[in-house]
Short mmCIF file of C-alpha atoms in Angstrom, two decimals:
data_model
loop_
_atom_site.label_atom_id
_atom_site.label_comp_id
_atom_site.label_asym_id
_atom_site.label_seq_id
_atom_site.Cartn_x
_atom_site.Cartn_y
_atom_site.Cartn_z
CA MET K 25 39.75 -31.64 0.10
CA THR K 26 38.82 -34.66 -1.41
CA SER K 27 40.31 -36.15 -4.48
CA PRO K 28 38.02 -36.36 -7.60
CA THR K 29 36.42 -39.55 -8.60
CA ASN K 30 35.22 -41.34 -11.80
CA ASP K 31 31.95 -41.78 -10.23
CA LEU K 32 29.00 -40.79 -12.70
CA PHE K 33 26.28 -38.84 -11.12
CA THR K 34 22.97 -38.35 -12.55
CA ARG K 35 19.64 -36.46 -11.62
CA ARG K 36 16.38 -37.47 -13.01
CA ALA K 37 13.99 -34.71 -13.80
CA PRO K 38 10.23 -35.81 -14.14
CA THR K 39 8.67 -35.26 -17.48
CA ALA K 40 5.20 -36.27 -16.87
CA PRO K 41 3.29 -33.43 -15.04
CA SER K 42 2.49 -34.50 -11.48
CA THR K 43 -0.54 -31.86 -11.40
CA ALA K 44 -2.43 -34.12 -13.63
CA ASN K 45 -5.86 -35.55 -12.74
CA ASP K 46 -6.93 -38.55 -14.62
CA THR K 47 -10.45 -38.24 -13.15
CA ASP K 48 -11.53 -34.86 -14.94
CA ARG K 49 -8.30 -34.70 -17.26
CA SER K 50 -7.39 -31.50 -15.83
CA VAL K 51 -3.61 -30.26 -15.38
CA GLU K 52 -1.93 -27.23 -14.55
CA VAL K 53 0.28 -25.25 -16.81
CA VAL K 54 2.62 -22.42 -17.10
CA PHE K 55 1.39 -20.38 -20.14
CA SER K 56 3.91 -17.61 -19.74
CA THR K 57 7.13 -16.52 -18.00
CA GLY K 58 7.15 -13.22 -19.84
CA ALA K 59 10.60 -14.45 -21.56
CA ASP K 60 12.08 -12.47 -24.41
CA VAL K 61 10.77 -13.66 -27.74
CA PRO K 62 12.43 -12.42 -30.95
CA ARG K 63 9.92 -10.69 -33.15
CA ARG K 64 10.00 -8.70 -36.44
CA ASP K 65 7.72 -5.99 -37.71
CA TYR K 66 7.83 -3.11 -40.24
CA ASP K 67 10.50 -1.29 -38.34
CA GLY K 68 12.69 -4.65 -38.22
CA GLU K 69 13.81 -6.87 -35.38
CA TYR K 70 12.94 -6.51 -31.69
CA LEU K 71 12.60 -8.26 -28.59
CA GLU K 72 9.06 -8.78 -27.12
CA ARG K 73 8.28 -9.04 -23.26
CA LEU K 74 5.32 -9.84 -21.53
CA THR K 75 4.85 -8.39 -18.27
CA ILE K 76 3.65 -10.94 -15.81
CA SER K 77 1.86 -9.05 -12.63
CA PRO K 78 -1.76 -9.16 -11.70
CA ASP K 79 -2.13 -5.37 -12.93
CA ALA K 80 -0.70 -6.43 -16.54
CA VAL K 81 -2.48 -9.35 -17.43
CA ASP K 82 -6.27 -9.27 -17.82
CA LEU K 83 -7.53 -12.73 -16.68
CA THR K 84 -11.11 -11.72 -16.33
CA ALA K 85 -12.59 -13.27 -19.57
CA PHE K 86 -9.96 -16.15 -19.70
CA ILE K 87 -12.02 -18.78 -17.93
CA GLY K 88 -13.58 -21.17 -20.47
CA ALA K 89 -10.94 -19.83 -23.20
CA PRO K 90 -10.13 -22.68 -25.53
CA ILE K 91 -7.11 -25.20 -25.43
CA LEU K 92 -6.02 -25.56 -29.17
CA ASP K 93 -3.83 -27.90 -31.23
CA ASN K 94 -0.83 -25.40 -32.11
CA HIS K 95 -2.75 -22.04 -32.24
CA ALA K 96 -5.22 -23.52 -34.92
CA ALA K 97 -8.54 -21.64 -34.59
CA HIS K 98 -9.81 -22.21 -37.65
CA SER K 99 -12.04 -25.17 -36.62
CA ILE K 100 -14.12 -26.13 -33.50
CA ARG K 101 -12.42 -29.77 -33.90
CA ASN K 102 -8.95 -28.00 -32.96
CA ILE K 103 -10.48 -27.13 -29.58
CA LEU K 104 -8.96 -29.88 -27.01
CA GLY K 105 -10.13 -28.23 -23.95
CA ALA K 106 -10.91 -25.18 -21.96
CA VAL K 107 -9.38 -22.88 -19.09
CA GLU K 108 -10.60 -23.58 -15.72
CA SER K 109 -8.70 -21.32 -13.68
CA ALA K 110 -5.90 -18.71 -14.23
CA ARG K 111 -3.63 -16.65 -11.85
CA ILE K 112 -0.27 -14.80 -11.58
CA VAL K 113 2.20 -16.62 -9.14
CA GLY K 114 5.74 -15.52 -8.65
CA GLY K 115 6.40 -14.20 -12.18
CA GLU K 116 4.52 -16.95 -13.97
CA ALA K 117 1.17 -16.96 -15.61
CA ARG K 118 -0.37 -20.06 -14.65
CA ALA K 119 -3.81 -21.75 -15.59
CA ARG K 120 -5.53 -25.03 -14.93
CA ILE K 121 -6.82 -26.48 -18.04
CA LYS K 122 -9.11 -29.28 -18.65
CA LEU K 123 -9.23 -31.52 -21.58
CA SER K 124 -12.24 -32.75 -23.50
CA GLY K 125 -13.40 -36.50 -22.75
CA ARG K 126 -13.60 -36.89 -26.66
CA ASP K 127 -12.22 -40.22 -27.98
CA ASP K 128 -10.09 -38.25 -30.27
CA VAL K 129 -8.32 -36.30 -27.54
CA SER K 130 -7.60 -39.29 -25.28
CA PRO K 131 -4.31 -39.99 -27.14
CA ILE K 132 -3.26 -36.46 -26.50
CA TRP K 133 -4.02 -36.83 -23.00
CA SER K 134 -2.13 -39.90 -22.88
CA ASP K 135 0.89 -38.10 -24.24
CA ILE K 136 0.61 -35.41 -21.68
CA ARG K 137 0.47 -38.07 -18.69
CA ASP K 138 3.46 -39.91 -20.49
CA GLY K 139 5.53 -36.86 -20.68
CA ILE K 140 5.63 -36.83 -24.47
CA ILE K 141 3.74 -33.39 -24.96
CA GLN K 142 5.49 -31.16 -22.68
CA ARG K 143 4.99 -27.78 -23.78
CA VAL K 144 2.20 -24.98 -24.26
CA SER K 145 1.91 -21.61 -25.69
CA VAL K 146 -0.48 -18.59 -25.21
CA GLY K 147 -2.23 -16.64 -27.78
CA TYR K 148 -3.00 -13.00 -26.63
CA THR K 149 -3.78 -9.44 -27.57
CA VAL K 150 -1.98 -6.50 -26.46
CA GLU K 151 -3.93 -3.40 -25.24
CA GLU K 152 -0.58 -1.28 -24.20
CA TRP K 153 2.91 -1.28 -25.13
CA THR K 154 6.27 0.48 -23.93
CA ASP K 155 8.89 0.69 -26.43
CA GLN K 156 12.75 1.07 -25.51
CA THR K 157 16.01 0.53 -26.76
CA ASP K 158 18.49 -1.92 -24.69
CA PRO K 159 21.36 0.23 -23.69
CA ARG K 160 23.74 -2.65 -23.69
CA THR K 161 22.71 -4.30 -26.84
CA GLY K 162 21.26 -1.46 -28.81
CA CYS K 163 18.32 -3.81 -29.51
CA ARG K 164 14.82 -2.67 -29.59
CA VAL K 165 12.37 -3.86 -26.78
CA ARG K 166 8.65 -3.72 -26.89
CA THR K 167 7.04 -4.65 -23.54
CA ALA K 168 3.28 -5.60 -23.36
CA VAL K 169 2.28 -3.89 -20.01
CA ARG K 170 -1.47 -4.60 -20.50
CA TRP K 171 -2.45 -7.75 -22.46
CA THR K 172 -5.18 -10.37 -22.31
CA PRO K 173 -4.76 -13.99 -22.94
CA ARG K 174 -7.14 -15.54 -25.44
CA GLU K 175 -6.18 -19.24 -25.79
CA ILE K 176 -3.60 -21.87 -24.75
CA SER K 177 -2.16 -24.07 -27.24
CA LEU K 178 -0.24 -27.37 -26.91
CA VAL K 179 2.86 -27.12 -29.12
CA ALA K 180 5.87 -28.88 -30.01
CA ILE K 181 8.24 -25.91 -29.65
CA PRO K 182 6.89 -22.75 -27.64
CA ALA K 183 8.37 -19.26 -28.06
CA ASP K 184 8.75 -19.15 -24.20
CA ARG K 185 10.85 -22.17 -22.95
CA GLY K 186 9.16 -21.72 -19.50
CA ALA K 187 5.68 -22.54 -20.91
CA LYS K 188 5.00 -26.10 -19.80
CA PHE K 189 2.85 -28.52 -17.82
CA ARG K 190 3.43 -27.88 -14.04
CA ASN K 191 4.70 -30.46 -11.40
CA GLN K 192 3.89 -30.06 -7.71
CA GLU K 193 5.65 -27.69 -5.85
CA PRO K 194 7.84 -29.50 -3.33
CA HIS K 195 6.48 -29.18 0.40
CA MET K 196 8.95 -27.39 2.60
CA PRO K 197 9.07 -28.33 6.30
CA GLY K 198 7.00 -25.62 8.38
CA GLN K 199 5.17 -24.60 4.86
CA SER K 200 1.62 -24.20 5.57
CA TYR K 201 -0.97 -24.04 2.65
#
């Protein structure tokens, strides 16, 4: 066994999304990982979960859905772009989004490319819930087992910490695409 050293080790994590395409201002995002989100309703506090599977998430009308500034749907001026494609991959709900070429969106695109704006959030409707109580914690859990995404927003602080701009997946030797 070797003895400990006083060497400082670091790892740099990229903050800018490598899936960004400057030509058409498109970029891939993870819009949900189904992470537990604390909520409250008339019955009190509960954890909300989104089921992430092709059977649970209705993506049929999501293409062309708006990309909004912080869920602000009260004005068309808050539309920053649109959803180009969407899919479920490995427990993540992913989309390719395209930002507008408008001059007022250019600083936002620049902040995405520079890794300043890093997070997204999804606005959705739920068609079917299952309710249960976590036997370990006694906490009420509501799981959306059928839901429909309606918009993606660029946000400062998302409810789902895994909702963010994507980097390219590393290529593994022997892996084919």
